PDB file of C-alpha atoms in Angstrom:
ATOM      1  CA  SER A 129      93.823  36.339  80.622  1.00 47.00           C
ATOM      2  CA  ASP A 130      92.767  32.901  79.342  1.00 52.00           C
ATOM      3  CA  ALA A 131      91.766  33.125  75.671  1.00 50.00           C
ATOM      4  CA  LEU A 132      89.147  30.389  76.210  1.00 50.00           C
ATOM      5  CA  ASP A 133      87.318  32.603  78.678  1.00 57.00           C
ATOM      6  CA  GLY A 134      86.917  35.466  76.244  1.00 59.00           C
ATOM      7  CA  ILE A 135      87.028  39.100  77.358  1.00 61.00           C
ATOM      8  CA  GLN A 136      87.292  39.671  81.105  1.00 64.00           C
ATOM      9  CA  THR A 137      85.536  42.676  82.695  1.00 63.00           C
ATOM     10  CA  ILE A 138      86.872  44.374  85.817  1.00 60.00           C
ATOM     11  CA  GLN A 139      84.666  46.768  87.772  1.00 62.00           C
ATOM     12  CA  VAL A 140      86.442  49.666  89.523  1.00 49.00           C
ATOM     13  CA  LYS A 141      84.788  51.742  92.219  1.00 50.00           C
ATOM     14  CA  ALA A 142      86.106  54.996  93.761  1.00 44.00           C
ATOM     15  CA  ASP A 143      84.735  57.494  96.235  1.00 47.00           C
ATOM     16  CA  LEU A 144      85.068  61.006  94.846  1.00 51.00           C
ATOM     17  CA  TYR A 145      85.589  63.879  97.252  1.00 62.00           C
ATOM     18  CA  THR A 146      86.562  67.496  97.036  1.00 79.00           C
ATOM     19  CA  VAL A 147      89.439  69.283  98.746  1.00 92.00           C
ATOM     20  CA  ASN A 148      88.587  72.741 100.028  1.00 96.00           C
ATOM     21  CA  GLU A 149      91.134  73.891 102.579  1.00 97.00           C
ATOM     22  CA  LEU A 150      92.018  77.103 104.384  1.00 98.00           C
ATOM     23  CA  HIS A 151      95.703  77.791 105.137  1.00 98.00           C
ATOM     24  CA  LEU A 152      97.307  80.591 107.185  1.00 98.00           C
ATOM     25  CA  GLU A 153     100.864  81.407 106.145  1.00 97.00           C
ATOM     26  CA  PRO A 154     103.684  81.669 108.747  1.00 96.00           C
ATOM     27  CA  VAL A 155     104.464  85.150 110.072  1.00 96.00           C
ATOM     28  CA  SER A 156     107.535  86.589 111.773  1.00 96.00           C
ATOM     29  CA  GLY A 157     108.714  90.032 112.776  1.00 95.00           C
ATOM     30  CA  VAL A 158     110.162  92.296 115.446  1.00 92.00           C
ATOM     31  CA  CYS A 159     108.269  93.618 118.457  1.00 91.00           C
ATOM     32  CA  ASP A 160     106.205  96.756 117.639  1.00 89.00           C
ATOM     33  CA  GLU A 161     106.372  95.945 113.919  1.00 93.00           C
ATOM     34  CA  ILE A 162     103.233  95.707 111.761  1.00 97.00           C
ATOM     35  CA  VAL A 163     103.239  92.529 109.671  1.00 97.00           C
ATOM     36  CA  THR A 164     100.934  90.977 107.072  1.00 98.00           C
ATOM     37  CA  VAL A 165      99.108  87.701 107.580  1.00 98.00           C
ATOM     38  CA  ALA A 166      98.331  85.918 104.301  1.00 98.00           C
ATOM     39  CA  VAL A 167      95.483  83.407 104.028  1.00 98.00           C
ATOM     40  CA  ARG A 168      95.364  80.884 101.188  1.00 98.00           C
ATOM     41  CA  LEU A 169      92.503  78.845  99.767  1.00 98.00           C
ATOM     42  CA  LYS A 170      93.111  75.447  98.225  1.00 97.00           C
ATOM     43  CA  ASN A 171      89.917  74.368  96.505  1.00 96.00           C
ATOM     44  CA  THR A 172      88.856  71.817  93.905  1.00 95.00           C
ATOM     45  CA  GLU A 173      85.407  73.302  93.407  1.00 93.00           C
ATOM     46  CA  GLU A 174      84.204  76.827  92.894  1.00 95.00           C
ATOM     47  CA  VAL A 175      83.699  78.813  96.077  1.00 95.00           C
ATOM     48  CA  SER A 176      81.449  81.814  96.594  1.00 95.00           C
ATOM     49  CA  ALA A 177      82.364  82.922 100.137  1.00 97.00           C
ATOM     50  CA  VAL A 178      84.661  82.096 103.047  1.00 98.00           C
ATOM     51  CA  GLN A 179      84.346  82.900 106.733  1.00 98.00           C
ATOM     52  CA  PHE A 180      86.493  82.045 109.751  1.00 98.00           C
ATOM     53  CA  ALA A 181      87.383  83.306 113.224  1.00 98.00           C
ATOM     54  CA  LEU A 182      90.673  83.790 115.091  1.00 98.00           C
ATOM     55  CA  ASP A 183      91.110  84.189 118.834  1.00 97.00           C
ATOM     56  CA  LEU A 184      94.027  86.617 118.996  1.00 96.00           C
ATOM     57  CA  PRO A 185      96.406  86.499 121.955  1.00 95.00           C
ATOM     58  CA  GLU A 186      96.967  89.878 123.594  1.00 93.00           C
ATOM     59  CA  GLU A 187     100.433  90.013 122.020  1.00 94.00           C
ATOM     60  CA  LEU A 188      98.862  90.335 118.554  1.00 96.00           C
ATOM     61  CA  GLU A 189      96.803  93.418 117.696  1.00 96.00           C
ATOM     62  CA  PHE A 190      94.561  93.521 114.628  1.00 98.00           C
ATOM     63  CA  ILE A 191      94.867  96.667 112.505  1.00 98.00           C
ATOM     64  CA  PRO A 192      91.287  97.699 111.620  1.00 97.00           C
ATOM     65  CA  GLY A 193      90.695  98.267 107.922  1.00 97.00           C
ATOM     66  CA  SER A 194      93.817  96.341 106.866  1.00 98.00           C
ATOM     67  CA  GLU A 195      91.908  93.344 105.495  1.00 98.00           C
ATOM     68  CA  GLN A 196      92.056  92.998 101.718  1.00 97.00           C
ATOM     69  CA  ALA A 197      90.718  90.348  99.345  1.00 97.00           C
ATOM     70  CA  ALA A 198      93.207  88.992  96.838  1.00 96.00           C
ATOM     71  CA  THR A 199      90.781  89.268  93.898  1.00 95.00           C
ATOM     72  CA  SER A 200      88.882  92.318  92.702  1.00 94.00           C
ATOM     73  CA  SER A 201      85.664  90.308  92.405  1.00 94.00           C
ATOM     74  CA  HIS A 202      85.463  89.803  96.159  1.00 96.00           C
ATOM     75  CA  LYS A 203      85.500  91.955  99.279  1.00 97.00           C
ATOM     76  CA  ALA A 204      87.052  91.247 102.658  1.00 98.00           C
ATOM     77  CA  ASN A 205      85.551  92.331 105.961  1.00 98.00           C
ATOM     78  CA  GLY A 206      87.073  91.922 109.403  1.00 97.00           C
ATOM     79  CA  THR A 207      85.385  92.542 112.753  1.00 97.00           C
ATOM     80  CA  TYR A 208      87.147  92.408 116.095  1.00 97.00           C
ATOM     81  CA  LYS A 209      85.450  92.100 119.479  1.00 96.00           C
ATOM     82  CA  ASP A 210      86.610  90.784 122.853  1.00 94.00           C
ATOM     83  CA  GLY A 211      89.753  89.202 121.474  1.00 95.00           C
ATOM     84  CA  ARG A 212      88.040  87.439 118.571  1.00 97.00           C
ATOM     85  CA  LEU A 213      88.658  88.426 114.959  1.00 98.00           C
ATOM     86  CA  THR A 214      86.058  87.293 112.412  1.00 98.00           C
ATOM     87  CA  MET A 215      86.995  87.434 108.733  1.00 98.00           C
ATOM     88  CA  MET A 216      84.675  87.125 105.743  1.00 98.00           C
ATOM     89  CA  VAL A 217      85.379  87.124 102.009  1.00 98.00           C
ATOM     90  CA  TYR A 218      82.359  87.471  99.758  1.00 96.00           C
ATOM     91  CA  SER A 219      81.128  88.766  96.412  1.00 94.00           C
ATOM     92  CA  LEU A 220      78.283  91.217  95.916  1.00 91.00           C
ATOM     93  CA  SER A 221      77.707  89.771  92.440  1.00 92.00           C
ATOM     94  CA  ASP A 222      77.894  86.087  93.451  1.00 89.00           C
ATOM     95  CA  ALA A 223      81.172  85.691  91.584  1.00 94.00           C
ATOM     96  CA  ALA A 224      83.050  82.438  92.067  1.00 95.00           C
ATOM     97  CA  LEU A 225      86.556  81.913  93.363  1.00 94.00           C
ATOM     98  CA  ALA A 226      88.160  79.641  90.790  1.00 90.00           C
ATOM     99  CA  CYS A 227      89.661  76.291  91.709  1.00 95.00           C
ATOM    100  CA  GLY A 228      93.338  76.278  92.613  1.00 95.00           C
ATOM    101  CA  ASP A 229      95.782  77.083  95.388  1.00 96.00           C
ATOM    102  CA  THR A 230      95.915  80.871  95.645  1.00 95.00           C
ATOM    103  CA  GLU A 231      95.899  83.695  98.162  1.00 97.00           C
ATOM    104  CA  LEU A 232      92.426  84.455  99.490  1.00 97.00           C
ATOM    105  CA  LEU A 233      93.021  87.559 101.574  1.00 98.00           C
ATOM    106  CA  SER A 234      95.500  89.308 103.818  1.00 98.00           C
ATOM    107  CA  PHE A 235      95.313  91.445 106.930  1.00 98.00           C
ATOM    108  CA  LYS A 236      97.761  93.226 109.215  1.00 98.00           C
ATOM    109  CA  ILE A 237      98.621  92.793 112.869  1.00 98.00           C
ATOM    110  CA  ARG A 238     100.913  94.663 115.235  1.00 97.00           C
ATOM    111  CA  LEU A 239     103.379  92.514 117.168  1.00 95.00           C
ATOM    112  CA  LYS A 240     103.053  93.722 120.748  1.00 89.00           C
ATOM    113  CA  GLY A 241     104.590  90.789 122.588  1.00 75.00           C
ATOM    114  CA  GLU A 242     108.122  90.058 123.615  1.00 80.00           C
ATOM    115  CA  SER A 243     110.209  87.287 122.067  1.00 88.00           C
ATOM    116  CA  GLY A 244     108.142  84.155 121.578  1.00 92.00           C
ATOM    117  CA  VAL A 245     105.971  82.073 119.284  1.00 95.00           C
ATOM    118  CA  TYR A 246     102.214  82.555 119.259  1.00 95.00           C
ATOM    119  CA  ASP A 247      99.477  80.434 117.680  1.00 95.00           C
ATOM    120  CA  LEU A 248      96.961  81.608 115.116  1.00 96.00           C
ATOM    121  CA  THR A 249      94.349  78.853 114.866  1.00 97.00           C
ATOM    122  CA  PRO A 250      91.173  79.357 112.816  1.00 98.00           C
ATOM    123  CA  SER A 251      87.789  78.203 114.065  1.00 97.00           C
ATOM    124  CA  ASP A 252      84.196  78.292 112.808  1.00 97.00           C
ATOM    125  CA  VAL A 253      85.545  77.878 109.277  1.00 98.00           C
ATOM    126  CA  ARG A 254      82.982  77.976 106.502  1.00 97.00           C
ATOM    127  CA  ILE A 255      83.863  77.570 102.829  1.00 97.00           C
ATOM    128  CA  GLY A 256      80.682  78.067 100.844  1.00 96.00           C
ATOM    129  CA  ASN A 257      80.214  76.656  97.348  1.00 94.00           C
ATOM    130  CA  MET A 258      77.930  78.178  94.735  1.00 92.00           C
ATOM    131  CA  GLN A 259      74.965  76.445  96.377  1.00 92.00           C
ATOM    132  CA  LEU A 260      75.949  78.045  99.717  1.00 89.00           C
ATOM    133  CA  GLU A 261      76.841  74.657 101.213  1.00 94.00           C
ATOM    134  CA  ASN A 262      79.758  74.475 103.637  1.00 96.00           C
ATOM    135  CA  VAL A 263      82.293  72.332 101.786  1.00 95.00           C
ATOM    136  CA  CYS A 264      85.296  72.913 104.063  1.00 96.00           C
ATOM    137  CA  SER A 265      87.367  69.737 104.193  1.00 96.00           C
ATOM    138  CA  ALA A 266      90.229  70.997 106.392  1.00 97.00           C
ATOM    139  CA  PHE A 267      91.862  74.119 107.816  1.00 97.00           C
ATOM    140  CA  TYR A 268      95.344  74.866 109.083  1.00 98.00           C
ATOM    141  CA  GLY A 269      96.622  77.524 111.472  1.00 98.00           C
ATOM    142  CA  THR A 270     100.086  78.966 111.748  1.00 97.00           C
ATOM    143  CA  LYS A 271     102.701  80.333 114.119  1.00 96.00           C
ATOM    144  CA  VAL A 272     103.624  83.971 114.653  1.00 97.00           C
ATOM    145  CA  SER A 273     107.253  84.394 115.709  1.00 96.00           C
ATOM    146  CA  ILE A 274     108.205  87.615 117.492  1.00 95.00           C
ATOM    147  CA  SER A 275     111.774  88.662 118.142  1.00 95.00           C
ATOM    148  CA  SER A 276     112.525  91.592 120.417  1.00 93.00           C
ATOM    149  CA  PRO A 277     115.571  93.559 121.603  1.00 94.00           C
ATOM    150  CA  LEU A 278     116.798  93.593 125.181  1.00 95.00           C
ATOM    151  CA  MET A 279     119.165  96.198 126.605  1.00 96.00           C
ATOM    152  CA  VAL A 280     121.500  95.186 129.420  1.00 97.00           C
ATOM    153  CA  TYR A 281     122.915  98.252 131.137  1.00 97.00           C
ATOM    154  CA  ASP A 282     124.307  99.642 134.399  1.00 96.00           C
ATOM    155  CA  ASP A 283     121.991 102.066 136.155  1.00 96.00           C
ATOM    156  CA  SER A 284     124.895 104.238 137.293  1.00 95.00           C
ATOM    157  CA  LEU A 285     128.086 105.610 135.759  1.00 95.00           C
ATOM    158  CA  TRP A 286     131.056 106.827 137.802  1.00 91.00           C
ATOM    159  CA  LEU A 287     132.680 109.833 136.172  1.00 85.00           C
ATOM    160  CA  GLY A 288     135.693 109.851 138.479  1.00 82.00           C
ATOM    161  CA  ASN A 289     137.395 112.893 139.896  1.00 80.00           C
ATOM    162  CA  VAL A 290     136.746 115.580 137.335  1.00 73.00           C
ATOM    163  CA  ASP A 291     138.301 119.012 137.022  1.00 73.00           C
ATOM    164  CA  MET A 292     135.073 120.931 136.613  1.00 71.00           C
ATOM    165  CA  THR A 293     136.805 123.838 134.884  1.00 74.00           C
ATOM    166  CA  VAL A 294     138.058 121.510 132.130  1.00 78.00           C
ATOM    167  CA  GLY A 295     135.254 118.976 131.776  1.00 79.00           C
ATOM    168  CA  THR A 296     135.645 115.428 130.507  1.00 87.00           C
ATOM    169  CA  THR A 297     134.431 112.812 128.043  1.00 91.00           C
ATOM    170  CA  VAL A 298     133.486 109.339 129.241  1.00 93.00           C
ATOM    171  CA  SER A 299     132.259 106.131 127.598  1.00 95.00           C
ATOM    172  CA  TYR A 300     129.104 104.258 128.543  1.00 97.00           C
ATOM    173  CA  THR A 301     128.560 100.711 127.263  1.00 97.00           C
ATOM    174  CA  VAL A 302     125.316  98.777 126.800  1.00 97.00           C
ATOM    175  CA  GLN A 303     124.751  95.231 125.564  1.00 97.00           C
ATOM    176  CA  SER A 304     122.190  94.018 123.047  1.00 97.00           C
ATOM    177  CA  ALA A 305     121.039  90.739 124.622  1.00 95.00           C
ATOM    178  CA  GLY A 306     117.726  90.164 122.829  1.00 93.00           C
ATOM    179  CA  SER A 307     116.764  88.224 119.718  1.00 93.00           C
ATOM    180  CA  SER A 308     116.862  91.293 117.444  1.00 93.00           C
ATOM    181  CA  ALA A 309     118.956  94.444 117.093  1.00 94.00           C
ATOM    182  CA  LEU A 310     118.813  97.101 119.782  1.00 95.00           C
ATOM    183  CA  VAL A 311     118.294 100.676 118.582  1.00 96.00           C
ATOM    184  CA  ILE A 312     119.035 103.626 120.854  1.00 97.00           C
ATOM    185  CA  ASP A 313     116.958 106.469 119.453  1.00 96.00           C
ATOM    186  CA  LYS A 314     117.548 109.250 121.937  1.00 97.00           C
ATOM    187  CA  ILE A 315     119.564 110.180 125.033  1.00 97.00           C
ATOM    188  CA  SER A 316     118.621 113.112 127.235  1.00 97.00           C
ATOM    189  CA  PHE A 317     120.048 114.606 130.422  1.00 95.00           C
ATOM    190  CA  MET A 318     118.478 116.336 133.396  1.00 91.00           C
ATOM    191  CA  ASP A 319     121.569 118.552 133.536  1.00 90.00           C
ATOM    192  CA  ASP A 320     122.521 120.824 130.610  1.00 89.00           C
ATOM    193  CA  ARG A 321     126.223 120.385 131.365  1.00 89.00           C
ATOM    194  CA  PHE A 322     126.072 117.006 129.586  1.00 92.00           C
ATOM    195  CA  GLU A 323     125.675 116.133 125.927  1.00 94.00           C
ATOM    196  CA  VAL A 324     125.974 113.039 123.715  1.00 96.00           C
ATOM    197  CA  MET A 325     128.839 112.949 121.239  1.00 96.00           C
ATOM    198  CA  THR A 326     127.739 109.700 119.555  1.00 97.00           C
ATOM    199  CA  THR A 327     125.528 109.995 116.475  1.00 96.00           C
ATOM    200  CA  LEU A 328     122.021 108.666 117.097  1.00 97.00           C
ATOM    201  CA  PRO A 329     120.152 106.485 116.380  1.00 97.00           C
ATOM    202  CA  LEU A 330     122.715 103.853 117.312  1.00 97.00           C
ATOM    203  CA  GLU A 331     121.951 100.278 116.191  1.00 97.00           C
ATOM    204  CA  ILE A 332     123.604  97.421 118.070  1.00 97.00           C
ATOM    205  CA  GLY A 333     123.333  93.939 116.615  1.00 96.00           C
ATOM    206  CA  LYS A 334     122.060  91.124 118.823  1.00 93.00           C
ATOM    207  CA  GLY A 335     124.779  89.747 121.051  1.00 95.00           C
ATOM    208  CA  ASN A 336     126.994  92.807 120.567  1.00 97.00           C
ATOM    209  CA  LYS A 337     127.933  95.785 122.719  1.00 97.00           C
ATOM    210  CA  GLY A 338     127.699  99.450 121.852  1.00 97.00           C
ATOM    211  CA  THR A 339     129.426 102.468 123.341  1.00 97.00           C
ATOM    212  CA  VAL A 340     128.076 105.971 123.800  1.00 97.00           C
ATOM    213  CA  GLN A 341     130.409 108.913 124.273  1.00 97.00           C
ATOM    214  CA  ILE A 342     129.234 111.427 126.863  1.00 95.00           C
ATOM    215  CA  LYS A 343     130.765 114.876 127.233  1.00 93.00           C
ATOM    216  CA  MET A 344     130.611 116.984 130.358  1.00 88.00           C
ATOM    217  CA  LYS A 345     131.125 120.651 129.571  1.00 86.00           C
ATOM    218  CA  PRO A 346     133.420 122.836 131.688  1.00 85.00           C
ATOM    219  CA  SER A 347     131.716 124.450 134.657  1.00 75.00           C
ATOM    220  CA  ALA A 348     132.600 126.814 137.483  1.00 64.00           C
ATOM    221  CA  GLU A 349     130.714 124.653 139.996  1.00 70.00           C
ATOM    222  CA  GLU A 350     132.578 122.474 142.482  1.00 69.00           C
ATOM    223  CA  GLY A 351     131.691 119.572 144.765  1.00 66.00           C
ATOM    224  CA  ASP A 352     129.937 116.256 144.243  1.00 75.00           C
ATOM    225  CA  LEU A 353     128.243 115.761 140.904  1.00 80.00           C
ATOM    226  CA  SER A 354     124.987 113.898 140.321  1.00 85.00           C
ATOM    227  CA  ALA A 355     122.820 113.927 137.205  1.00 90.00           C
ATOM    228  CA  MET A 356     120.347 111.659 135.417  1.00 95.00           C
ATOM    229  CA  MET A 357     120.760 110.329 131.886  1.00 97.00           C
ATOM    230  CA  ASN A 358     117.704 108.864 130.142  1.00 97.00           C
ATOM    231  CA  ILE A 359     118.243 106.355 127.322  1.00 98.00           C
ATOM    232  CA  TYR A 360     115.337 105.710 124.939  1.00 98.00           C
ATOM    233  CA  SER A 361     115.409 102.501 122.891  1.00 95.00           C
ATOM    234  CA  ASN A 362     113.236  99.896 121.177  1.00 93.00           C
ATOM    235  CA  ASP A 363     113.530  97.502 124.134  1.00 92.00           C
ATOM    236  CA  PRO A 364     109.859  96.654 124.852  1.00 88.00           C
ATOM    237  CA  GLU A 365     110.578  96.005 128.541  1.00 88.00           C
ATOM    238  CA  THR A 366     112.540  99.206 129.138  1.00 91.00           C
ATOM    239  CA  LYS A 367     111.533 101.927 126.715  1.00 92.00           C
ATOM    240  CA  MET A 368     113.437 104.412 128.828  1.00 96.00           C
ATOM    241  CA  ALA A 369     116.432 103.465 130.980  1.00 97.00           C
ATOM    242  CA  ALA A 370     117.503 105.898 133.707  1.00 97.00           C
ATOM    243  CA  VAL A 371     121.226 106.078 134.510  1.00 97.00           C
ATOM    244  CA  ASN A 372     122.647 108.027 137.440  1.00 96.00           C
ATOM    245  CA  LEU A 373     125.831 109.941 136.586  1.00 92.00           C
ATOM    246  CA  LYS A 374     128.098 110.457 139.580  1.00 88.00           C
ATOM    247  CA  GLY A 375     131.437 112.130 140.067  1.00 77.00           C
TER     248      GLY A 375
END
């Protein structure tokens, strides 16, 4: 500055605002799995209560009673009706949630859908300060990624010409074509002459093939052979696969 002008004064103006945001954390899991959804609060002023709603797609099922506040001073309550989940975090003693970026609450959902990505977008968000004013400045949803197994199989198995008095052992192959591992839990037969020699459960990694050994016990019967084999797995599309055994 010019010394002849003496001391110069500069006036600075700024608009002050608070940041009070709601964030849902990303979630991923396998079909039929129960996973936890974490909700975070990023706040620059003390908060007394938070409320928001989620319209759940049919592929996501809320687990009643799973909601839990992250702090002992507050309680979490979730109500579900007609596809809408409403969550509230509050304090019976008017305790404040301190400023920061911390977990607010969590709740559990069951992943019922097949492979895909599903949106969880909050609405009707209210972040109440100690004067019970809604000070929500922003809110952010998340994605729920579901992976699921898929079993590719033949619905019939030719046993060949079998000497019924000796019996035989044959191999049956399935492919794991989904986005997660295929697990064969159980195999049953409608004919007690057959049994599984492979130890179950059998886990087959995605993109791989697995083989099941099937034994046919010796029998005095002759003629054409036909029996049903039922394969139970974690494939959400085909929980039970029926295979016709012929020989």
